RNA sequence: GUGAGUGUAGCUCAAGGGCAGAGCACUGGACUGUGGCUCCAGGGGUUGGGGGUUCGAAACCCCUCACUCACCCCA
């Protein structure tokens, strides 16, 4: 094979492509139902935007970004996530202003140069929703509730909500100090990467999955016992709101989001039906991010759903959305060469009436036309030869029921409505 | 970036040193204005690529590429 898709990217073919689109629509509907409006964002941005927002010492920035230079030498990057882009746009167009609330969502391809595996691609798709403005726990809880409810309604298999608090600029530094001290003391029981992270990104040590590290990490100081009164109250009220809303969750003191910008509430939805990449949606509050990107001091909270992972889950549970409407209403076949023009005219007229149709011009054999019509997924086949042409009619057969009828082609709207409303069952062949 | 597993027809897979095969799919015919069935025939392959061992390699060895899964990381 001369050309094939680059590593880690996938072609989506029918019918999977259609199911994927329906899933995206489903998520869009979910956001719209909660008052979010869409922002279409560019697929690349100034690289510095991501360095700044995601964090210099994260893996994404250190080794996973697709970087390239514009003609003028400007440093650009394919977006590895959506929040940074959305906030950039919100700040640039004055949608993030103190005292007002913006609910915005985005949806599209993201790019990270990682080794592909189950549920992990180099080009993948996320849909994310961000609320800029409010800083109250009820907003967090409401956002969380919308996704948890969606998970329940669509029967996402094995889904579980994990939540934690990351504290704020006031209390996290103190906690961080205590954690580093603890980790230093227990260095000899930790793996190599953990030891390295003590100095680069100590909070992420908590995320380590190495078996040998677990005993040490289990007894490490938990951030939740170091929260300042404000952060503690915020977190407690989020949990309380979830309790009241009957949203099940698991407190996960060692949950640390991969991106540096999170503050206060952090949450993610995992599923044991997914393989090693078990997170299918995640988010959190980011109160300092807007201002650190040059905007006003506006707090925010948001989340993103990994569409491919959602797809995997729905596939596993056999609940992928499927379009039941046939792709083509009628396939038209000329019975002789003289009828080809008659058929072409009819195709144009029917499409003008919104009826999906194809012409079967490939073979003169009627038998093949039937096979082709079925392959096209057509509901009806329409035949025209000398007789139909002479009388201005078309012979239409319902491929499902076998019911057949010869009807006038004019007026076209009447023919169109016959095709879209369906054949009477009592017609005789 | 590291490790393991797998690469044979469009798809699913046989052949484990001795003629590269099956099922499905595809094309044509039986069947020239009425389909799904059946029967007959046909097209398809540098066995991922390169090198080596051997009289002989799809098979054994080395290199390489790709895919899959895992580590890592994350949606």
Tab-separated table of C-alpha atoms (C1' of nucleotides) in Angstrom:
chain	number	residue	atom	x	y	z
A	1	UNK	CA	0.000	0.000	0.000
A	2	UNK	CA	1.437	3.290	-1.059
A	3	UNK	CA	-0.299	5.625	1.332
A	4	UNK	CA	-1.904	4.976	4.633
A	5	UNK	CA	-3.194	7.166	7.396
A	6	UNK	CA	-0.490	8.407	9.783
A	7	UNK	CA	-0.117	6.597	13.079
A	8	UNK	CA	-2.771	7.327	15.628
A	9	UNK	CA	-5.352	8.828	13.294
A	10	UNK	CA	-8.433	7.057	12.038
A	11	UNK	CA	-10.738	7.168	9.075
A	12	UNK	CA	-14.348	6.886	10.122
A	13	UNK	CA	-16.416	5.109	7.510
A	14	UNK	CA	-20.136	4.450	7.252
A	15	UNK	CA	-21.976	3.326	9.229
A	16	UNK	CA	-19.629	4.149	12.140
A	17	UNK	CA	-19.234	7.718	10.903
A	18	UNK	CA	-22.997	8.158	11.139
A	19	UNK	CA	-23.192	6.777	14.651
A	20	UNK	CA	-20.310	9.045	15.637
A	21	UNK	CA	-22.097	12.087	14.272
A	22	UNK	CA	-25.263	11.167	16.120
A	23	UNK	CA	-23.273	10.860	19.316
A	24	UNK	CA	-21.804	14.303	18.780
A	25	UNK	CA	-25.316	15.622	18.209
A	26	UNK	CA	-26.455	13.977	21.404
A	27	UNK	CA	-23.745	15.713	23.415
A	28	UNK	CA	-24.487	19.009	21.702
A	29	UNK	CA	-28.142	18.636	22.653
A	30	UNK	CA	-27.100	17.954	26.214
A	31	UNK	CA	-25.137	21.201	26.360
A	32	UNK	CA	-27.791	23.244	24.599
A	33	UNK	CA	-30.364	21.941	27.048
A	34	UNK	CA	-28.261	23.456	29.820
A	35	UNK	CA	-28.056	26.829	28.134
A	36	UNK	CA	-24.683	26.585	26.442
A	37	UNK	CA	-24.060	28.173	23.067
A	38	UNK	CA	-21.519	27.032	20.548
A	39	UNK	CA	-18.155	28.587	19.810
A	40	UNK	CA	-16.319	27.388	16.722
A	41	UNK	CA	-12.652	27.586	17.538
A	42	UNK	CA	-9.564	27.369	15.370
A	43	UNK	CA	-7.712	24.091	15.320
A	44	UNK	CA	-4.357	25.765	15.885
A	45	UNK	CA	-3.307	28.544	18.162
A	46	UNK	CA	-0.221	30.357	19.254
A	47	UNK	CA	1.829	27.705	21.057
A	48	UNK	CA	2.432	30.044	23.980
A	49	UNK	CA	-1.273	29.944	24.839
A	50	UNK	CA	-1.010	26.270	25.705
A	51	UNK	CA	2.317	26.594	27.517
A	52	UNK	CA	0.733	29.201	29.697
A	53	UNK	CA	-2.603	27.546	30.401
A	54	UNK	CA	-1.853	23.846	30.542
A	55	UNK	CA	1.394	24.199	32.444
A	56	UNK	CA	5.028	24.012	31.446
A	57	UNK	CA	5.768	20.786	33.282
A	58	UNK	CA	2.858	18.727	32.048
A	59	UNK	CA	3.471	15.909	29.600
A	60	UNK	CA	1.172	17.557	27.099
A	61	UNK	CA	3.377	20.596	26.861
A	62	UNK	CA	6.670	18.800	27.382
A	63	UNK	CA	6.328	16.191	24.676
A	64	UNK	CA	2.893	15.811	23.144
A	65	UNK	CA	2.202	19.002	21.240
A	66	UNK	CA	2.236	19.233	17.476
A	67	UNK	CA	4.329	22.356	17.018
A	68	UNK	CA	4.997	24.145	13.794
A	69	UNK	CA	6.002	27.535	12.484
A	70	UNK	CA	3.948	29.931	10.463
A	71	UNK	CA	5.473	31.611	7.418
A	72	UNK	CA	6.482	34.554	9.507
A	73	UNK	CA	8.198	32.308	12.031
A	74	UNK	CA	5.464	32.505	14.652
A	75	UNK	CA	5.273	29.438	16.886
A	76	UNK	CA	1.993	27.627	16.453
A	77	UNK	CA	0.502	24.453	17.857
A	78	UNK	CA	-2.337	22.112	16.963
A	79	UNK	CA	-4.670	22.381	19.924
A	80	UNK	CA	-4.212	19.590	22.500
A	81	UNK	CA	-7.366	20.603	24.375
A	82	UNK	CA	-10.197	23.078	24.115
A	83	UNK	CA	-10.416	25.125	27.285
A	84	UNK	CA	-7.413	27.323	26.528
A	85	UNK	CA	-8.723	28.149	23.065
A	86	UNK	CA	-12.193	28.864	24.324
A	87	UNK	CA	-10.939	31.192	27.029
A	88	UNK	CA	-8.658	32.973	24.594
A	89	UNK	CA	-11.645	33.571	22.337
A	90	UNK	CA	-13.877	34.613	25.232
A	91	UNK	CA	-11.311	37.131	26.436
A	92	UNK	CA	-10.567	38.412	22.952
A	93	UNK	CA	-14.231	39.021	22.193
A	94	UNK	CA	-15.170	40.281	25.646
A	95	UNK	CA	-17.398	37.370	26.553
A	96	UNK	CA	-15.613	36.912	29.877
A	97	UNK	CA	-16.558	39.977	31.862
A	98	UNK	CA	-16.940	40.359	35.597
A	99	UNK	CA	-20.538	40.195	36.693
A	100	UNK	CA	-21.919	38.341	33.727
A	101	UNK	CA	-22.248	34.649	32.965
A	102	UNK	CA	-21.166	33.060	29.710
A	103	UNK	CA	-22.067	29.472	28.957
A	104	UNK	CA	-20.128	28.299	25.949
A	105	UNK	CA	-19.382	24.971	24.386
A	106	UNK	CA	-17.018	23.733	21.728
A	107	UNK	CA	-16.624	20.492	19.944
A	108	UNK	CA	-14.027	19.097	17.600
A	109	UNK	CA	-10.685	17.464	16.985
A	110	UNK	CA	-7.763	17.700	19.400
A	111	UNK	CA	-4.199	16.583	18.796
A	112	UNK	CA	-1.640	14.984	21.067
A	113	UNK	CA	1.449	13.120	19.996
A	114	UNK	CA	1.070	10.030	22.171
A	115	UNK	CA	1.490	6.343	21.581
A	116	UNK	CA	-1.910	5.114	20.397
A	117	UNK	CA	-3.806	2.520	22.381
A	118	UNK	CA	-7.369	1.609	23.238
A	119	UNK	CA	-9.272	4.874	23.679
A	120	UNK	CA	-6.247	6.980	22.832
A	121	UNK	CA	-5.573	8.552	19.474
A	122	UNK	CA	-3.336	11.305	18.185
A	123	UNK	CA	-6.305	13.037	16.667
A	124	UNK	CA	-9.337	12.620	18.870
A	125	UNK	CA	-12.534	14.502	19.549
A	126	UNK	CA	-13.779	16.331	22.558
A	127	UNK	CA	-16.894	18.273	23.349
A	128	UNK	CA	-16.480	20.701	26.206
A	129	UNK	CA	-18.675	23.128	28.095
A	130	UNK	CA	-17.429	26.092	30.114
A	131	UNK	CA	-19.238	28.447	32.458
A	132	UNK	CA	-17.487	31.753	32.967
A	133	UNK	CA	-18.564	34.105	35.747
A	134	UNK	CA	-20.162	32.298	38.653
A	135	UNK	CA	-18.014	31.018	41.487
A	136	UNK	CA	-20.589	29.191	43.513
A	137	UNK	CA	-20.753	25.504	44.373
A	138	UNK	CA	-24.256	25.135	42.947
A	139	UNK	CA	-22.947	25.976	39.493
A	140	UNK	CA	-20.294	23.267	39.815
A	141	UNK	CA	-22.834	20.763	41.057
A	142	UNK	CA	-25.311	21.601	38.334
A	143	UNK	CA	-22.707	21.158	35.624
A	144	UNK	CA	-21.658	17.833	37.113
A	145	UNK	CA	-25.264	16.743	37.446
A	146	UNK	CA	-25.994	17.310	33.774
A	147	UNK	CA	-23.310	14.874	32.674
A	148	UNK	CA	-24.063	12.334	35.394
A	149	UNK	CA	-27.693	12.384	34.409
A	150	UNK	CA	-26.735	11.888	30.778
A	151	UNK	CA	-24.580	8.915	31.812
A	152	UNK	CA	-27.487	7.396	33.649
A	153	UNK	CA	-30.044	8.055	30.942
A	154	UNK	CA	-27.884	6.551	28.234
A	155	UNK	CA	-26.810	3.657	30.466
A	156	UNK	CA	-23.070	4.234	30.197
A	157	UNK	CA	-21.692	0.928	31.473
A	158	UNK	CA	-19.670	0.955	34.697
A	159	UNK	CA	-19.561	4.723	34.954
A	160	UNK	CA	-18.471	6.276	38.189
A	161	UNK	CA	-18.015	9.914	39.183
A	162	UNK	CA	-14.900	10.818	41.159
A	163	UNK	CA	-14.523	14.191	42.811
A	164	UNK	CA	-11.952	16.067	44.801
A	165	UNK	CA	-10.959	19.594	45.668
A	166	UNK	CA	-7.693	21.122	44.538
A	167	UNK	CA	-7.953	24.020	46.972
A	168	UNK	CA	-7.195	27.585	46.007
A	169	UNK	CA	-4.162	29.818	45.694
A	170	UNK	CA	-4.403	30.408	49.392
A	171	UNK	CA	-4.330	26.866	50.702
A	172	UNK	CA	-2.733	24.787	47.993
A	173	UNK	CA	0.807	26.146	48.485
A	174	UNK	CA	0.696	25.203	52.163
A	175	UNK	CA	-0.579	21.733	51.335
A	176	UNK	CA	2.013	21.396	48.621
A	177	UNK	CA	4.744	22.188	51.123
A	178	UNK	CA	3.468	19.523	53.524
A	179	UNK	CA	3.124	16.973	50.763
A	180	UNK	CA	6.646	17.588	49.488
A	181	UNK	CA	7.990	17.192	53.021
A	182	UNK	CA	6.127	13.915	53.419
A	183	UNK	CA	7.259	12.593	50.057
A	184	UNK	CA	10.858	13.545	50.757
A	185	UNK	CA	10.680	11.590	53.995
A	186	UNK	CA	9.354	8.517	52.216
A	187	UNK	CA	11.445	8.800	49.081
A	188	UNK	CA	12.927	5.332	49.448
A	189	UNK	CA	9.503	3.714	49.091
A	190	UNK	CA	8.639	5.546	45.894
A	191	UNK	CA	9.306	4.714	42.262
A	192	UNK	CA	11.738	6.612	40.076
A	193	UNK	CA	9.181	8.835	38.363
A	194	UNK	CA	7.566	9.708	41.656
A	195	UNK	CA	10.883	10.850	43.075
A	196	UNK	CA	11.508	12.956	40.026
A	197	UNK	CA	8.055	14.532	40.306
A	198	UNK	CA	8.554	15.591	43.905
A	199	UNK	CA	10.428	18.566	42.566
A	200	UNK	CA	8.675	19.052	39.214
A	201	UNK	CA	5.020	18.431	40.003
A	202	UNK	CA	4.451	16.942	43.472
A	203	UNK	CA	0.656	16.839	43.257
A	204	UNK	CA	0.864	14.438	40.363
A	205	UNK	CA	2.801	11.961	42.490
A	206	UNK	CA	-0.564	11.181	44.065
A	207	UNK	CA	-1.751	9.958	40.699
A	208	UNK	CA	0.932	7.248	40.476
A	209	UNK	CA	-0.385	3.763	39.825
A	210	UNK	CA	2.771	1.800	40.609
A	211	UNK	CA	1.887	-0.926	43.099
A	212	UNK	CA	4.884	-0.321	45.338
A	213	UNK	CA	4.043	3.345	45.803
A	214	UNK	CA	0.494	2.761	46.995
A	215	UNK	CA	1.100	2.193	50.727
A	216	UNK	CA	3.128	5.388	50.959
A	217	UNK	CA	0.630	7.385	48.928
A	218	UNK	CA	-2.333	6.054	50.855
A	219	UNK	CA	-0.973	7.543	54.047
A	220	UNK	CA	0.158	10.789	52.425
A	221	UNK	CA	-1.518	13.942	53.659
A	222	UNK	CA	-4.753	14.526	51.764
A	223	UNK	CA	-5.436	17.948	50.323
A	224	UNK	CA	-8.940	17.909	51.697
A	225	UNK	CA	-7.606	18.148	55.242
A	226	UNK	CA	-5.622	21.271	54.359
A	227	UNK	CA	-8.341	23.278	52.665
A	228	UNK	CA	-8.841	26.823	53.843
A	229	UNK	CA	-12.315	27.581	55.248
A	230	UNK	CA	-13.490	29.081	51.958
A	231	UNK	CA	-12.336	26.173	49.836
A	232	UNK	CA	-13.618	23.690	52.366
A	233	UNK	CA	-17.026	25.244	52.372
A	234	UNK	CA	-17.110	25.371	48.605
A	235	UNK	CA	-16.270	21.707	48.354
A	236	UNK	CA	-18.707	20.663	51.038
A	237	UNK	CA	-21.488	22.536	49.374
A	238	UNK	CA	-20.744	20.896	46.048
A	239	UNK	CA	-20.958	17.488	47.717
A	240	UNK	CA	-24.115	18.464	49.523
A	241	UNK	CA	-25.750	19.613	46.321
A	242	UNK	CA	-24.844	16.320	44.679
A	243	UNK	CA	-26.306	14.433	47.607
A	244	UNK	CA	-29.515	16.391	47.382
A	245	UNK	CA	-29.682	15.819	43.649
A	246	UNK	CA	-29.173	12.083	44.067
A	247	UNK	CA	-25.998	12.168	42.027
A	248	UNK	CA	-23.758	9.335	43.181
A	249	UNK	CA	-20.066	10.168	43.513
A	250	UNK	CA	-16.913	8.900	45.130
A	251	UNK	CA	-14.643	11.192	47.089
A	252	UNK	CA	-11.236	10.703	45.618
A	253	UNK	CA	-8.650	12.592	47.660
A	254	UNK	CA	-5.877	11.574	45.321
A	255	UNK	CA	-7.621	12.690	42.150
A	256	UNK	CA	-5.387	15.229	40.453
A	257	UNK	CA	-6.305	16.603	37.081
A	258	UNK	CA	-3.574	16.451	34.502
A	259	UNK	CA	-3.626	20.126	33.683
A	260	UNK	CA	-2.182	22.726	36.001
A	261	UNK	CA	-4.950	25.281	35.880
A	262	UNK	CA	-7.524	23.585	38.064
A	263	UNK	CA	-8.578	25.020	41.419
A	264	UNK	CA	-11.280	24.003	43.875
A	265	UNK	CA	-13.581	21.334	42.458
A	266	UNK	CA	-12.054	18.637	40.254
A	267	UNK	CA	-14.006	15.722	38.889
A	268	UNK	CA	-13.913	12.941	36.373
A	269	UNK	CA	-16.100	10.149	35.117
A	270	UNK	CA	-14.388	6.809	34.728
A	271	UNK	CA	-15.608	3.448	33.547
A	272	UNK	CA	-14.189	-0.003	34.100
A	273	UNK	CA	-15.590	-0.968	30.696
A	274	UNK	CA	-13.011	1.167	28.945
A	275	UNK	CA	-9.559	-0.420	29.334
A	276	UNK	CA	-6.519	1.386	30.627
A	277	UNK	CA	-7.734	4.816	29.509
A	278	UNK	CA	-10.686	4.761	31.833
A	279	UNK	CA	-11.661	8.441	31.948
A	280	UNK	CA	-14.394	9.376	29.518
A	281	UNK	CA	-15.197	12.850	30.782
A	282	UNK	CA	-13.465	15.225	33.150
A	283	UNK	CA	-13.378	18.773	34.332
A	284	UNK	CA	-13.032	21.191	37.158
A	285	UNK	CA	-12.971	24.744	38.313
A	286	UNK	CA	-10.244	27.129	37.130
A	287	UNK	CA	-10.551	30.385	38.971
A	288	UNK	CA	-7.220	31.914	38.061
A	289	UNK	CA	-7.026	30.937	34.443
A	290	UNK	CA	-8.910	33.747	32.744
A	291	UNK	CA	-6.811	36.390	34.411
A	292	UNK	CA	-3.584	34.517	33.858
A	293	UNK	CA	-4.385	34.539	30.142
A	294	UNK	CA	-4.688	38.284	30.236
A	295	UNK	CA	-8.399	38.562	30.854
A	296	UNK	CA	-10.310	40.052	33.749
A	297	UNK	CA	-10.477	38.236	37.060
A	298	UNK	CA	-13.374	35.980	36.125
A	299	UNK	CA	-13.744	32.494	37.598
A	300	UNK	CA	-14.755	29.525	35.531
A	301	UNK	CA	-15.724	25.894	35.620
A	302	UNK	CA	-15.918	23.430	32.783
A	303	UNK	CA	-15.612	19.919	31.544
A	304	UNK	CA	-14.839	17.928	28.434
A	305	UNK	CA	-16.173	14.659	27.108
A	306	UNK	CA	-13.978	12.340	25.070
A	307	UNK	CA	-16.186	11.399	22.142
A	308	UNK	CA	-14.211	8.335	21.056
A	309	UNK	CA	-14.313	6.959	24.578
A	310	UNK	CA	-17.997	7.669	24.846
A	311	UNK	CA	-18.397	5.870	21.536
A	312	UNK	CA	-16.484	2.867	22.873
A	313	UNK	CA	-18.719	2.708	25.915
A	314	UNK	CA	-21.926	2.968	23.957
A	315	UNK	CA	-20.667	0.407	21.500
A	316	UNK	CA	-19.902	-1.960	24.335
A	317	UNK	CA	-23.366	-1.611	25.797
A	318	UNK	CA	-24.980	-1.860	22.371
A	319	UNK	CA	-26.638	1.543	22.636
A	320	UNK	CA	-24.932	3.436	19.838
A	321	UNK	CA	-27.417	5.792	18.230
A	322	UNK	CA	-28.395	4.566	14.812
A	323	UNK	CA	-30.265	6.310	12.107
A	324	UNK	CA	-33.254	4.195	11.092
A	325	UNK	CA	-34.280	6.276	8.113
A	326	UNK	CA	-33.046	4.829	4.819
A	327	UNK	CA	-30.331	6.988	3.286
A	328	UNK	CA	-32.152	7.011	-0.032
A	329	UNK	CA	-35.905	7.166	-0.511
A	330	UNK	CA	-36.067	6.006	-4.092
A	331	UNK	CA	-33.694	4.604	-6.682
A	332	UNK	CA	-34.753	5.271	-10.258
A	333	UNK	CA	-33.933	2.895	-13.056
A	334	UNK	CA	-34.387	3.459	-16.803
A	335	UNK	CA	-35.590	0.314	-18.544
A	336	UNK	CA	-34.133	1.407	-21.863
A	337	UNK	CA	-31.693	3.990	-23.122
A	338	UNK	CA	-34.444	6.301	-24.323
A	339	UNK	CA	-35.736	6.619	-20.772
A	340	UNK	CA	-32.482	7.846	-19.257
A	341	UNK	CA	-33.336	11.508	-19.825
A	342	UNK	CA	-36.783	10.952	-18.366
A	343	UNK	CA	-35.168	9.519	-15.244
A	344	UNK	CA	-32.607	12.336	-14.990
A	345	UNK	CA	-35.333	14.952	-15.115
A	346	UNK	CA	-37.291	13.104	-12.479
A	347	UNK	CA	-34.246	12.952	-10.182
A	348	UNK	CA	-33.824	16.704	-10.379
A	349	UNK	CA	-37.507	17.364	-9.721
A	350	UNK	CA	-37.707	14.984	-6.763
A	351	UNK	CA	-34.609	16.450	-5.147
A	352	UNK	CA	-36.115	19.887	-5.505
A	353	UNK	CA	-38.977	18.522	-3.405
A	354	UNK	CA	-36.546	17.198	-0.800
A	355	UNK	CA	-36.796	13.543	-1.749
A	356	UNK	CA	-33.460	11.740	-1.619
A	357	UNK	CA	-32.948	9.724	-4.759
A	358	UNK	CA	-30.319	8.121	-6.942
A	359	UNK	CA	-30.263	7.039	-10.561
A	360	UNK	CA	-29.340	3.469	-11.430
A	361	UNK	CA	-27.648	3.973	-14.745
A	362	UNK	CA	-25.107	1.195	-14.466
A	363	UNK	CA	-26.774	-1.734	-16.116
A	364	UNK	CA	-29.674	-2.391	-18.371
A	365	UNK	CA	-30.645	-5.535	-16.572
A	366	UNK	CA	-33.609	-5.041	-14.351
A	367	UNK	CA	-32.472	-7.718	-11.958
A	368	UNK	CA	-29.240	-5.847	-11.320
A	369	UNK	CA	-31.181	-2.675	-10.769
A	370	UNK	CA	-33.026	-4.296	-7.875
A	371	UNK	CA	-29.789	-5.430	-6.318
A	372	UNK	CA	-28.271	-1.971	-6.736
A	373	UNK	CA	-31.332	-0.300	-5.264
A	374	UNK	CA	-30.994	-2.413	-2.163
A	375	UNK	CA	-27.325	-1.665	-1.886
A	376	UNK	CA	-28.075	2.014	-1.994
A	377	UNK	CA	-30.351	1.440	0.952
A	378	UNK	CA	-33.350	2.696	-0.985
A	379	UNK	CA	-36.858	2.198	0.269
A	380	UNK	CA	-38.412	2.227	-3.199
A	381	UNK	CA	-37.306	1.449	-6.685
A	382	UNK	CA	-38.810	3.479	-9.520
A	383	UNK	CA	-38.904	2.070	-13.043
A	384	UNK	CA	-39.532	3.885	-16.276
A	385	UNK	CA	-39.538	2.454	-19.784
A	386	UNK	CA	-41.489	3.029	-22.927
A	387	UNK	CA	-44.894	2.630	-21.260
A	388	UNK	CA	-44.244	5.029	-18.377
A	389	UNK	CA	-42.585	7.554	-20.632
A	390	UNK	CA	-45.568	7.542	-22.980
A	391	UNK	CA	-48.114	7.986	-20.209
A	392	UNK	CA	-46.104	10.334	-17.985
A	393	UNK	CA	-45.994	7.831	-15.150
A	394	UNK	CA	-43.505	5.935	-13.050
A	395	UNK	CA	-43.743	2.405	-11.698
A	396	UNK	CA	-42.824	2.384	-8.042
A	397	UNK	CA	-42.236	-0.682	-5.933
A	398	UNK	CA	-41.764	-0.768	-2.193
A	399	UNK	CA	-38.687	-2.937	-1.710
A	400	UNK	CA	-39.737	-3.915	1.767
A	401	UNK	CA	-43.374	-4.913	1.213
A	402	UNK	CA	-43.306	-5.724	-2.491
A	403	UNK	CA	-46.278	-3.451	-3.080
A	404	UNK	CA	-46.129	-1.924	-6.563
A	405	UNK	CA	-47.997	0.886	-8.241
A	406	UNK	CA	-47.791	2.938	-11.404
A	407	UNK	CA	-48.472	6.593	-10.696
A	408	UNK	CA	-48.337	9.850	-12.663
A	409	UNK	CA	-45.154	11.855	-12.197
A	410	UNK	CA	-47.015	15.142	-12.319
A	411	UNK	CA	-47.705	17.074	-10.265
A	412	UNK	CA	-44.331	16.458	-8.660
A	413	UNK	CA	-45.332	17.623	-5.143
A	414	UNK	CA	-48.014	14.956	-5.121
A	415	UNK	CA	-45.542	12.278	-6.140
A	416	UNK	CA	-43.138	13.558	-3.505
A	417	UNK	CA	-45.733	13.380	-0.781
A	418	UNK	CA	-46.688	9.860	-1.830
A	419	UNK	CA	-43.028	8.859	-1.426
A	420	UNK	CA	-42.496	10.601	1.871
A	421	UNK	CA	-45.769	9.552	3.465
A	422	UNK	CA	-45.472	5.952	2.385
A	423	UNK	CA	-47.401	3.645	0.170
A	424	UNK	CA	-50.878	2.471	1.044
A	425	UNK	CA	-50.502	-1.186	1.954
A	426	UNK	CA	-53.512	-2.330	-0.058
A	427	UNK	CA	-52.115	-1.433	-3.459
A	428	UNK	CA	-51.882	-4.348	-5.798
A	429	UNK	CA	-48.813	-5.164	-7.847
B	1	G	C1'	9.822	7.226	24.625
B	2	U	C1'	9.666	1.573	26.701
B	3	G	C1'	7.587	-3.476	26.485
B	4	A	C1'	4.611	-7.550	24.655
B	5	G	C1'	1.474	-9.707	20.919
B	6	U	C1'	-0.044	-9.858	15.812
B	7	G	C1'	0.794	-9.015	10.240
B	8	U	C1'	-1.511	-14.504	4.468
B	9	A	C1'	-7.270	-12.219	-1.084
B	10	G	C1'	-11.757	-6.496	0.068
B	11	C	C1'	-13.330	-9.089	5.186
B	12	U	C1'	-12.826	-13.429	8.761
B	13	C	C1'	-9.231	-17.006	8.975
B	14	A	C1'	-6.458	-22.062	7.323
B	15	A	C1'	-1.851	-24.086	5.701
B	16	G	C1'	4.043	-24.779	11.301
B	17	G	C1'	10.105	-26.346	5.690
B	18	G	C1'	7.657	-29.370	-0.087
B	19	C	C1'	1.962	-26.760	-5.708
B	20	A	C1'	-0.828	-20.398	-1.131
B	21	G	C1'	-6.268	-22.276	0.306
B	22	A	C1'	-11.582	-21.880	2.401
B	23	G	C1'	-15.944	-19.121	3.755
B	24	C	C1'	-18.083	-14.453	2.975
B	25	A	C1'	-17.785	-10.381	-0.457
B	26	C	C1'	-16.997	-8.999	-5.711
B	27	U	C1'	-17.720	-9.821	-11.373
B	28	G	C1'	-20.221	-12.552	-15.345
B	29	G	C1'	-23.896	-16.197	-16.716
B	30	A	C1'	-28.350	-19.599	-16.163
B	31	C	C1'	-32.492	-15.150	-15.961
B	32	U	C1'	-33.495	-9.395	-22.322
B	33	G	C1'	-40.201	-5.106	-17.941
B	34	U	C1'	-39.717	-7.372	-11.629
B	35	G	C1'	-35.132	-8.242	-6.316
B	36	G	C1'	-33.594	-11.217	-1.892
B	37	C	C1'	-33.060	-18.022	-3.260
B	38	U	C1'	-30.348	-21.611	-6.018
B	39	C	C1'	-26.722	-23.384	-9.414
B	40	C	C1'	-22.406	-22.627	-12.802
B	41	A	C1'	-18.119	-19.913	-14.063
B	42	G	C1'	-14.529	-16.047	-13.143
B	43	G	C1'	-11.252	-12.221	-11.207
B	44	G	C1'	-8.350	-11.423	-7.519
B	45	G	C1'	-1.788	-12.414	-3.552
B	46	U	C1'	5.474	-9.783	-4.543
B	47	U	C1'	2.067	-14.279	2.466
B	48	G	C1'	3.686	-5.996	5.378
B	49	G	C1'	8.926	-4.758	3.368
B	50	G	C1'	14.305	-6.011	3.157
B	51	G	C1'	18.166	-9.358	4.100
B	52	G	C1'	19.840	-14.291	5.743
B	53	U	C1'	19.664	-19.966	6.562
B	54	U	C1'	18.069	-23.990	3.083
B	55	C	C1'	17.963	-28.062	-2.742
B	56	G	C1'	13.356	-25.639	-1.250
B	57	A	C1'	10.728	-20.316	3.371
B	58	A	C1'	4.123	-17.844	4.346
B	59	A	C1'	6.644	-20.931	8.096
B	60	C	C1'	13.253	-20.707	10.916
B	61	C	C1'	16.957	-16.260	12.065
B	62	C	C1'	18.141	-10.806	11.814
B	63	C	C1'	16.587	-5.843	10.537
B	64	U	C1'	12.597	-2.664	9.393
B	65	C	C1'	7.542	-0.957	8.952
B	66	A	C1'	2.495	-1.206	10.425
B	67	C	C1'	-1.445	-2.584	13.649
B	68	U	C1'	-3.149	-3.991	18.656
B	69	C	C1'	-2.676	-3.872	23.819
B	70	A	C1'	-0.011	-2.311	28.071
B	71	C	C1'	3.579	1.176	30.607
B	72	C	C1'	3.588	6.355	30.621
B	73	C	C1'	0.001	10.052	30.186
B	74	C	C1'	-4.854	11.535	29.670
B	75	A	C1'	-10.575	12.889	27.128
